[in-house]
Amino acid sequence: MSYQASAAGEHYRFGDLKSLLAKASPPRSGDQLAGIAAQTATQRVAAQMALAELPLRAFLDEPLIPYESDEVTRLIIDTHDAAAFAPIRHLTVGEFRDWLLGPLATGEALAALAPGVTPEMAAAVSKLMRVQDLILVTSRIRVVTRFRTTVGLPGRLSTRLQPNHPTDDLRGIMAATLDGLMLASGDAVIGINPASDNVAGVVALLQMLDHLRELYQMPVQCCVLAHLTTQLEALRRGAPVDLLFQSIAGTELANTSFGVNLALLDEAWHAGLELRRGTVGDNVMYFETGQGSALSANAHAQVDQQTCEARAYAVARRFRPMLVNTVVGFIGPEYLYDGKQIVRAGLEDHFCGKLLGLPMGCDVCYTNHAEADQDDMDVLLTLLGAAGVNYIMGVPGADDVMLGYQSTSFHDALYIRSLLGLRPAPEFEAWLARFQAELPSAVAQLEAGGLTGVGG
């Protein structure tokens, strides 16, 4: 089915729904790289006008990627909740935008609506929204998850403590961990990206973190962000696995390039549940995503990168995750060229994920070869704080020396909490008061090798 619209005296025709969505997207270097972006601002406006008139039901009738060839499409269609969709079934995309910005779109109404919203609907309406619209709607949405801490409550902002080390040195990781804990970071997760993906190394890192957690009775969850198959093997060897992590994407082919599929994710989800390690809840999965991941694997099926990203959230939603993190500027300027594109993409991702009922966090980040700097990240951090983001990253000095990119620091989290009157997760906040008195002892034990098992 084709779509048509006129703007500034020019008439435009869009061959199918995926072309319409791509042409309606705000400028993205990734869509330009893929050859699917609007060629002019006028063409983009025409596409947005045509999109605004499109009935939401069209996304159920015209899958962007065929049902028969893509398991993500099958997941989206097969799990769609018609009853939840009923209140907005009669709306166009433009009318849906107006509804979302109106008084009927309360937090309770949006939570009830989430199972009826497909990723394509969320992506479509976001393309018609200003930055302030994206912030306003998501500020009303609370998605609360629990494992050993409760993340996503009103008035709270959590952090992932990210103590990466270029050689997985246990003492270096422990030093960064204690630094983060001292600055109130780590209530979302203490999560390490390992420098090498091997089972023995993952087991050692998990054992060290769990030793620290038990020693100081910390209400935290830990994770080593190796490939899911590596984590499952560590689990089988008896490693203390809390959250199971995997990067995911919005097409079957892109997930295949990551070495995963829905069946493997399902296996991991049930394995995590069977451990019963959570104390206040059983959300055991942690997913990371990013605009451009499907395109970078040549697995985007000519779908624009923001819509592909939203489709990844359908995969995440299936497994009731503890955390979902858009690593927004990490893939590079080939996909999000500059600070302006990164800021817009981070807010879109947060909006689409929250609208679908997900506990969204954001790695407010950029690579050193992007046309961005820390001022851009301060802008995105502040806007996400106003939008009610569940959590952000806490990286020593905001500079990840292992992954080689710029993120947010422990002090950045303190800034946004102070500015907006936000606090850590309640269980973690109560523990912090006790830990601060014990910190000198912890530092002394680290110096002696007692926390890591590594001799001084």
Short mmCIF file of C-alpha atoms in Angstrom, two decimals:
data_model
loop_
_atom_site.label_atom_id
_atom_site.label_comp_id
_atom_site.label_asym_id
_atom_site.label_seq_id
_atom_site.Cartn_x
_atom_site.Cartn_y
_atom_site.Cartn_z
CA MET A 1 0.00 0.00 0.00
CA SER A 2 1.35 3.44 -0.89
CA TYR A 3 0.90 6.74 0.94
CA GLN A 4 0.79 10.30 -0.39
CA ALA A 5 1.00 13.85 0.91
CA SER A 6 1.84 17.36 -0.28
CA ALA A 7 4.01 20.02 1.36
CA ALA A 8 5.18 23.43 0.12
CA GLY A 9 3.50 22.84 -3.23
CA GLU A 10 5.28 19.51 -3.82
CA HIS A 11 3.51 16.14 -3.97
CA TYR A 12 5.19 13.06 -2.53
CA ARG A 13 4.42 9.36 -2.73
CA PHE A 14 5.77 6.76 -0.29
CA GLY A 15 5.79 3.22 -1.60
CA ASP A 16 5.02 1.35 1.61
CA LEU A 17 4.71 1.77 5.37
CA LYS A 18 8.39 1.24 6.11
CA SER A 19 9.30 3.94 3.58
CA LEU A 20 6.78 6.32 5.13
CA LEU A 21 8.22 5.77 8.60
CA ALA A 22 11.79 6.20 7.40
CA LYS A 23 11.04 9.43 5.56
CA ALA A 24 9.13 10.81 8.58
CA SER A 25 12.08 10.27 10.94
CA PRO A 26 14.06 13.21 12.26
CA PRO A 27 17.50 13.36 10.59
CA ARG A 28 19.76 10.39 11.37
CA SER A 29 23.15 9.68 9.86
CA GLY A 30 22.31 5.96 10.04
CA ASP A 31 19.19 6.32 7.92
CA GLN A 32 21.18 8.42 5.47
CA LEU A 33 23.85 5.70 5.37
CA ALA A 34 21.12 3.14 4.64
CA GLY A 35 19.72 5.28 1.83
CA ILE A 36 16.23 5.45 3.33
CA ALA A 37 16.15 8.93 4.89
CA ALA A 38 14.12 11.86 3.58
CA GLN A 39 16.12 13.72 0.94
CA THR A 40 14.80 17.14 1.96
CA ALA A 41 13.12 18.74 4.94
CA THR A 42 10.02 19.25 2.79
CA GLN A 43 9.82 15.54 2.02
CA ARG A 44 10.17 14.80 5.74
CA VAL A 45 7.29 17.14 6.59
CA ALA A 46 5.12 15.55 3.90
CA ALA A 47 5.86 12.10 5.32
CA GLN A 48 4.98 13.29 8.82
CA MET A 49 1.71 14.73 7.52
CA ALA A 50 0.82 11.42 5.84
CA LEU A 51 1.85 9.51 8.95
CA ALA A 52 -0.35 11.70 11.15
CA GLU A 53 -3.39 10.65 9.07
CA LEU A 54 -2.58 6.94 9.26
CA PRO A 55 -4.92 4.79 11.43
CA LEU A 56 -3.10 2.96 14.21
CA ARG A 57 -4.77 -0.24 13.02
CA ALA A 58 -2.60 -0.12 9.89
CA PHE A 59 0.39 -1.34 11.88
CA LEU A 60 -1.48 -4.56 12.67
CA ASP A 61 -2.46 -5.06 9.04
CA GLU A 62 0.87 -4.27 7.36
CA PRO A 63 3.91 -5.74 9.19
CA LEU A 64 7.15 -3.97 8.29
CA ILE A 65 9.00 -7.30 8.14
CA PRO A 66 6.97 -10.35 7.00
CA TYR A 67 5.44 -12.50 9.72
CA GLU A 68 6.69 -15.67 8.03
CA SER A 69 10.35 -14.66 7.98
CA ASP A 70 10.96 -12.85 11.26
CA GLU A 71 10.35 -14.14 14.79
CA VAL A 72 10.32 -10.61 16.24
CA THR A 73 7.39 -9.76 13.97
CA ARG A 74 5.64 -12.95 15.08
CA LEU A 75 6.24 -12.03 18.72
CA ILE A 76 4.79 -8.54 18.18
CA ILE A 77 1.66 -9.80 16.40
CA ASP A 78 1.04 -12.88 18.54
CA THR A 79 1.33 -11.07 21.87
CA HIS A 80 -0.65 -7.97 20.93
CA ASP A 81 -3.38 -7.31 23.51
CA ALA A 82 -6.53 -6.31 21.61
CA ALA A 83 -8.42 -5.43 24.78
CA ALA A 84 -5.69 -3.04 25.94
CA PHE A 85 -5.61 -1.51 22.44
CA ALA A 86 -9.38 -0.95 22.32
CA PRO A 87 -9.42 2.58 23.85
CA ILE A 88 -7.18 3.93 21.05
CA ARG A 89 -8.15 1.57 18.23
CA HIS A 90 -10.12 4.27 16.42
CA LEU A 91 -7.30 6.85 16.48
CA THR A 92 -4.87 7.94 13.81
CA VAL A 93 -1.19 8.41 14.68
CA GLY A 94 -1.73 12.17 14.94
CA GLU A 95 -4.78 11.73 17.15
CA PHE A 96 -2.79 9.32 19.32
CA ARG A 97 -0.19 12.04 19.83
CA ASP A 98 -2.92 14.47 20.91
CA TRP A 99 -4.36 11.86 23.27
CA LEU A 100 -0.97 11.18 24.84
CA LEU A 101 -0.51 14.89 25.53
CA GLY A 102 -4.02 15.30 26.94
CA PRO A 103 -5.49 14.84 30.42
CA LEU A 104 -6.74 11.27 29.83
CA ALA A 105 -3.20 9.94 29.51
CA THR A 106 -2.56 9.45 33.22
CA GLY A 107 0.06 7.11 34.55
CA GLU A 108 -2.57 4.48 35.26
CA ALA A 109 -4.08 4.81 31.78
CA LEU A 110 -0.69 4.54 30.10
CA ALA A 111 0.22 1.44 32.12
CA ALA A 112 -3.05 -0.22 31.09
CA LEU A 113 -2.47 0.77 27.47
CA ALA A 114 1.08 -0.60 27.19
CA PRO A 115 0.24 -4.21 26.15
CA GLY A 116 -1.89 -2.85 23.31
CA VAL A 117 0.82 -0.62 21.84
CA THR A 118 3.10 -2.16 19.23
CA PRO A 119 6.67 -0.92 18.75
CA GLU A 120 5.76 0.47 15.34
CA MET A 121 2.93 2.52 16.85
CA ALA A 122 5.27 3.91 19.49
CA ALA A 123 7.95 4.74 16.94
CA ALA A 124 5.42 6.35 14.61
CA VAL A 125 3.92 8.68 17.20
CA SER A 126 7.37 9.65 18.49
CA LYS A 127 8.26 10.91 15.00
CA LEU A 128 5.48 13.51 15.33
CA MET A 129 6.60 14.72 18.74
CA ARG A 130 8.78 17.57 19.87
CA VAL A 131 11.40 17.01 22.55
CA GLN A 132 9.11 18.53 25.18
CA ASP A 133 6.32 16.13 24.14
CA LEU A 134 8.57 13.11 24.63
CA ILE A 135 9.55 14.37 28.08
CA LEU A 136 6.03 15.24 29.21
CA VAL A 137 4.50 11.88 28.35
CA THR A 138 7.24 9.75 29.88
CA SER A 139 7.31 11.87 33.05
CA ARG A 140 3.87 10.37 33.80
CA ILE A 141 4.96 6.74 33.33
CA ARG A 142 6.43 4.69 36.16
CA VAL A 143 7.67 1.17 35.47
CA VAL A 144 8.83 -0.41 38.74
CA THR A 145 11.02 -3.54 38.90
CA ARG A 146 12.52 -5.48 41.77
CA PHE A 147 15.31 -7.92 42.56
CA ARG A 148 17.20 -6.89 45.70
CA THR A 149 16.39 -3.23 45.17
CA THR A 150 13.25 -1.53 43.89
CA VAL A 151 13.98 0.57 40.80
CA GLY A 152 11.66 3.07 39.12
CA LEU A 153 9.66 4.44 42.04
CA PRO A 154 8.55 8.10 41.95
CA GLY A 155 11.18 10.45 43.33
CA ARG A 156 13.99 7.93 42.76
CA LEU A 157 16.86 7.69 40.29
CA SER A 158 19.14 4.66 40.25
CA THR A 159 22.53 4.01 38.70
CA ARG A 160 24.44 1.14 37.21
CA LEU A 161 27.88 1.10 38.77
CA GLN A 162 30.19 0.26 35.82
CA PRO A 163 33.68 -0.52 37.17
CA ASN A 164 35.22 -1.83 33.93
CA HIS A 165 38.94 -2.55 33.69
CA PRO A 166 41.00 -3.10 30.51
CA THR A 167 42.54 -6.32 31.86
CA ASP A 168 39.75 -7.43 34.23
CA ASP A 169 42.12 -6.81 37.14
CA LEU A 170 40.18 -7.75 40.26
CA ARG A 171 41.75 -5.13 42.51
CA GLY A 172 41.20 -2.38 39.94
CA ILE A 173 37.56 -3.37 39.57
CA MET A 174 37.09 -3.53 43.32
CA ALA A 175 38.65 -0.09 43.80
CA ALA A 176 36.27 1.40 41.24
CA THR A 177 33.36 -0.41 42.85
CA LEU A 178 34.13 0.99 46.30
CA ASP A 179 34.55 4.45 44.78
CA GLY A 180 31.09 4.19 43.24
CA LEU A 181 29.47 2.84 46.37
CA MET A 182 30.97 5.68 48.39
CA LEU A 183 29.27 8.11 45.96
CA ALA A 184 25.86 6.39 46.18
CA SER A 185 26.12 4.49 42.88
CA GLY A 186 25.11 0.89 42.20
CA ASP A 187 21.48 0.55 43.21
CA ALA A 188 20.31 -0.50 39.74
CA VAL A 189 23.14 -3.00 39.28
CA ILE A 190 26.86 -3.40 39.69
CA GLY A 191 27.61 -4.40 36.12
CA ILE A 192 31.01 -5.24 34.64
CA ASN A 193 31.75 -5.43 30.93
CA PRO A 194 34.49 -8.08 30.90
CA ALA A 195 37.54 -7.46 28.73
CA SER A 196 37.45 -11.09 27.59
CA ASP A 197 34.51 -13.41 27.18
CA ASN A 198 35.59 -16.60 28.92
CA VAL A 199 33.79 -18.63 31.54
CA ALA A 200 36.57 -18.75 34.13
CA GLY A 201 36.99 -14.98 34.06
CA VAL A 202 33.25 -14.41 34.37
CA VAL A 203 33.05 -16.81 37.32
CA ALA A 204 35.92 -14.99 39.09
CA LEU A 205 34.29 -11.60 38.63
CA LEU A 206 30.90 -12.84 39.84
CA GLN A 207 32.45 -14.48 42.89
CA MET A 208 34.33 -11.32 43.81
CA LEU A 209 31.21 -9.14 43.55
CA ASP A 210 29.12 -11.62 45.48
CA HIS A 211 31.78 -11.81 48.18
CA LEU A 212 31.64 -8.04 48.56
CA ARG A 213 27.84 -8.07 48.57
CA GLU A 214 27.65 -10.70 51.31
CA LEU A 215 30.46 -9.18 53.37
CA TYR A 216 28.67 -5.85 53.68
CA GLN A 217 25.10 -7.21 53.34
CA MET A 218 24.47 -4.96 50.36
CA PRO A 219 20.99 -4.90 48.80
CA VAL A 220 22.33 -4.84 45.23
CA GLN A 221 22.27 -7.09 42.20
CA CYS A 222 25.40 -7.92 40.23
CA CYS A 223 26.01 -8.81 36.62
CA VAL A 224 28.92 -9.58 34.30
CA LEU A 225 27.94 -8.55 30.80
CA ALA A 226 29.47 -11.45 28.89
CA HIS A 227 27.61 -13.22 26.11
CA LEU A 228 24.51 -14.98 27.37
CA THR A 229 25.89 -18.45 26.59
CA THR A 230 28.98 -17.66 28.68
CA GLN A 231 26.81 -16.54 31.59
CA LEU A 232 24.69 -19.68 31.36
CA GLU A 233 27.79 -21.85 31.51
CA ALA A 234 29.02 -19.88 34.52
CA LEU A 235 25.61 -20.44 36.11
CA ARG A 236 25.87 -24.20 35.45
CA ARG A 237 29.26 -24.19 37.18
CA GLY A 238 27.66 -22.71 40.29
CA ALA A 239 28.63 -19.07 39.88
CA PRO A 240 26.49 -16.58 41.86
CA VAL A 241 24.47 -15.18 38.96
CA ASP A 242 21.93 -12.46 39.78
CA LEU A 243 20.87 -10.76 36.54
CA LEU A 244 21.37 -12.33 33.11
CA PHE A 245 22.45 -9.89 30.42
CA GLN A 246 22.22 -9.76 26.65
CA SER A 247 22.35 -7.16 23.88
CA ILE A 248 19.27 -7.46 21.69
CA ALA A 249 17.95 -5.94 18.48
CA GLY A 250 14.68 -5.51 16.61
CA THR A 251 14.97 -8.12 13.85
CA GLU A 252 15.55 -11.85 13.90
CA LEU A 253 18.58 -11.49 11.64
CA ALA A 254 20.18 -8.86 13.88
CA ASN A 255 19.68 -11.03 16.96
CA THR A 256 21.20 -13.95 15.06
CA SER A 257 24.26 -11.77 14.46
CA PHE A 258 24.46 -11.37 18.25
CA GLY A 259 24.32 -15.15 18.62
CA VAL A 260 20.88 -15.23 20.27
CA ASN A 261 17.24 -15.94 19.50
CA LEU A 262 14.02 -15.94 21.47
CA ALA A 263 14.44 -19.57 22.51
CA LEU A 264 17.85 -18.89 24.06
CA LEU A 265 16.54 -15.80 25.86
CA ASP A 266 13.66 -17.87 27.18
CA GLU A 267 16.06 -20.55 28.44
CA ALA A 268 18.12 -17.92 30.26
CA TRP A 269 15.06 -16.25 31.75
CA HIS A 270 13.80 -19.50 33.26
CA ALA A 271 17.28 -20.42 34.47
CA GLY A 272 17.52 -17.11 36.30
CA LEU A 273 14.08 -17.48 37.82
CA GLU A 274 14.91 -20.96 39.11
CA LEU A 275 17.84 -19.60 41.15
CA ARG A 276 15.46 -17.50 43.29
CA ARG A 277 18.26 -15.12 44.32
CA GLY A 278 16.11 -12.01 44.48
CA THR A 279 14.87 -10.85 47.86
CA VAL A 280 12.19 -8.30 46.94
CA GLY A 281 11.33 -9.42 43.39
CA ASP A 282 12.08 -11.75 40.50
CA ASN A 283 12.96 -9.51 37.54
CA VAL A 284 16.12 -11.31 36.43
CA MET A 285 16.91 -10.06 32.91
CA TYR A 286 19.03 -7.10 31.81
CA PHE A 287 18.97 -5.97 28.16
CA GLU A 288 20.95 -3.37 26.25
CA THR A 289 20.00 -1.88 22.89
CA GLY A 290 21.01 0.98 20.62
CA GLN A 291 19.83 2.71 17.48
CA GLY A 292 21.85 1.47 14.53
CA SER A 293 22.60 -2.03 15.80
CA ALA A 294 20.46 -3.76 13.17
CA LEU A 295 21.88 -1.58 10.39
CA SER A 296 25.45 -2.26 11.53
CA ALA A 297 24.73 -5.97 11.05
CA ASN A 298 23.07 -5.33 7.65
CA ALA A 299 19.95 -6.79 9.25
CA HIS A 300 17.57 -3.81 9.24
CA ALA A 301 15.36 -4.96 6.32
CA GLN A 302 15.18 -1.33 5.10
CA VAL A 303 13.41 -0.31 8.32
CA ASP A 304 14.60 2.96 9.85
CA GLN A 305 16.90 2.62 12.82
CA GLN A 306 14.58 4.19 15.38
CA THR A 307 11.73 1.82 14.49
CA CYS A 308 14.16 -1.11 14.60
CA GLU A 309 15.16 0.05 18.07
CA ALA A 310 11.53 0.14 19.21
CA ARG A 311 11.06 -3.41 17.90
CA ALA A 312 13.90 -4.52 20.19
CA TYR A 313 11.73 -3.39 23.09
CA ALA A 314 9.11 -5.99 22.10
CA VAL A 315 11.81 -8.63 22.61
CA ALA A 316 12.70 -7.16 26.01
CA ARG A 317 9.07 -6.87 27.10
CA ARG A 318 8.56 -10.62 26.65
CA PHE A 319 10.92 -11.38 29.55
CA ARG A 320 9.84 -8.89 32.27
CA PRO A 321 13.35 -7.42 32.63
CA MET A 322 14.80 -5.70 35.65
CA LEU A 323 16.63 -3.21 33.43
CA VAL A 324 16.60 -2.09 29.80
CA ASN A 325 19.36 0.25 28.73
CA THR A 326 19.62 2.20 25.50
CA VAL A 327 23.34 2.76 24.98
CA VAL A 328 22.41 5.71 22.87
CA GLY A 329 25.65 7.17 21.53
CA PHE A 330 27.90 4.13 21.78
CA ILE A 331 27.65 2.75 18.24
CA GLY A 332 29.15 5.90 16.75
CA PRO A 333 28.59 8.85 14.42
CA GLU A 334 27.82 6.58 11.47
CA TYR A 335 24.40 6.13 13.11
CA LEU A 336 23.98 9.20 15.34
CA TYR A 337 26.25 11.87 13.98
CA ASP A 338 26.32 14.59 16.62
CA GLY A 339 25.06 15.73 20.00
CA LYS A 340 21.75 16.91 18.58
CA GLN A 341 20.99 13.49 17.08
CA ILE A 342 22.13 11.67 20.23
CA VAL A 343 19.94 13.82 22.49
CA ARG A 344 16.86 13.31 20.32
CA ALA A 345 17.49 9.56 20.01
CA GLY A 346 17.92 9.09 23.76
CA LEU A 347 14.60 10.77 24.46
CA GLU A 348 12.87 8.78 21.69
CA ASP A 349 14.20 5.50 23.04
CA HIS A 350 13.12 6.36 26.56
CA PHE A 351 9.67 7.34 25.31
CA CYS A 352 9.11 4.24 23.18
CA GLY A 353 10.37 1.87 25.87
CA LYS A 354 8.29 3.42 28.63
CA LEU A 355 5.19 3.53 26.40
CA LEU A 356 5.64 -0.23 25.87
CA GLY A 357 5.86 -0.77 29.63
CA LEU A 358 9.62 -1.20 30.03
CA PRO A 359 11.94 -0.07 32.86
CA MET A 360 14.10 2.20 30.73
CA GLY A 361 17.54 3.46 31.58
CA CYS A 362 19.99 5.26 29.35
CA ASP A 363 23.74 5.23 28.93
CA VAL A 364 24.14 8.95 28.26
CA CYS A 365 27.24 8.55 26.13
CA TYR A 366 29.25 9.29 23.00
CA THR A 367 32.36 8.01 21.26
CA ASN A 368 35.38 10.22 20.87
CA HIS A 369 35.01 10.47 17.08
CA ALA A 370 31.42 11.77 17.27
CA GLU A 371 30.57 15.46 16.93
CA ALA A 372 29.54 15.59 20.60
CA ASP A 373 30.98 16.52 23.96
CA GLN A 374 30.16 16.41 27.65
CA ASP A 375 27.99 19.52 27.38
CA ASP A 376 25.68 17.56 25.06
CA MET A 377 25.59 14.76 27.59
CA ASP A 378 24.72 17.21 30.38
CA VAL A 379 21.75 18.32 28.28
CA LEU A 380 20.53 14.76 27.67
CA LEU A 381 21.10 13.77 31.31
CA THR A 382 19.05 16.72 32.55
CA LEU A 383 16.22 16.10 30.07
CA LEU A 384 16.09 12.38 30.93
CA GLY A 385 15.98 13.24 34.62
CA ALA A 386 12.96 15.44 33.98
CA ALA A 387 11.43 12.65 31.88
CA GLY A 388 11.66 10.17 34.76
CA VAL A 389 14.38 7.83 33.51
CA ASN A 390 14.80 4.80 35.78
CA TYR A 391 18.59 4.79 35.89
CA ILE A 392 21.80 6.04 34.28
CA MET A 393 25.43 4.87 34.27
CA GLY A 394 28.03 5.54 36.90
CA VAL A 395 31.52 5.32 35.36
CA PRO A 396 34.70 6.47 37.16
CA GLY A 397 35.45 9.93 35.81
CA ALA A 398 32.80 9.40 33.09
CA ASP A 399 35.58 7.81 30.98
CA ASP A 400 35.32 4.07 30.41
CA VAL A 401 38.96 3.05 29.98
CA MET A 402 38.07 -0.46 28.81
CA LEU A 403 35.32 0.26 26.27
CA GLY A 404 36.88 3.57 25.20
CA TYR A 405 33.89 5.90 25.29
CA GLN A 406 32.50 8.75 27.39
CA SER A 407 29.53 8.25 29.69
CA THR A 408 28.25 9.71 32.96
CA SER A 409 30.17 9.69 36.22
CA PHE A 410 29.25 9.02 39.82
CA HIS A 411 29.22 12.80 40.31
CA ASP A 412 26.84 13.29 37.38
CA ALA A 413 24.32 11.10 39.18
CA LEU A 414 24.74 13.17 42.32
CA TYR A 415 24.12 16.31 40.25
CA ILE A 416 20.84 15.16 38.74
CA ARG A 417 19.59 13.77 42.05
CA SER A 418 20.38 17.07 43.77
CA LEU A 419 18.85 19.17 41.00
CA LEU A 420 15.55 17.28 40.85
CA GLY A 421 15.29 16.13 44.45
CA LEU A 422 15.74 12.45 43.57
CA ARG A 423 17.07 9.67 45.79
CA PRO A 424 18.50 6.17 45.31
CA ALA A 425 16.40 3.03 45.59
CA PRO A 426 14.95 2.77 49.11
CA GLU A 427 16.72 -0.45 50.12
CA PHE A 428 20.06 0.90 48.90
CA GLU A 429 19.54 4.29 50.52
CA ALA A 430 18.95 2.71 53.91
CA TRP A 431 22.05 0.55 53.52
CA LEU A 432 24.26 3.49 52.51
CA ALA A 433 24.02 5.09 55.93
CA ARG A 434 25.50 1.96 57.49
CA PHE A 435 28.14 1.40 54.81
CA GLN A 436 29.66 4.86 55.07
CA ALA A 437 30.71 4.05 58.61
CA GLU A 438 32.34 0.81 57.41
CA LEU A 439 34.13 2.28 54.39
CA PRO A 440 37.58 2.82 56.00
CA SER A 441 37.65 -0.88 56.89
CA ALA A 442 36.68 -1.83 53.34
CA VAL A 443 39.49 0.28 51.86
CA ALA A 444 42.01 -1.27 54.24
CA GLN A 445 40.87 -4.76 53.26
CA LEU A 446 41.20 -3.90 49.58
CA GLU A 447 44.76 -2.68 50.11
CA ALA A 448 45.55 -5.98 51.79
CA GLY A 449 43.87 -8.02 49.06
CA GLY A 450 41.21 -9.26 51.45
CA LEU A 451 38.24 -8.25 49.35
CA THR A 452 39.40 -9.84 46.11
CA GLY A 453 41.51 -12.75 47.23
CA VAL A 454 44.47 -11.08 45.48
CA GLY A 455 47.50 -10.60 47.69
CA GLY A 456 48.98 -7.16 48.27
#
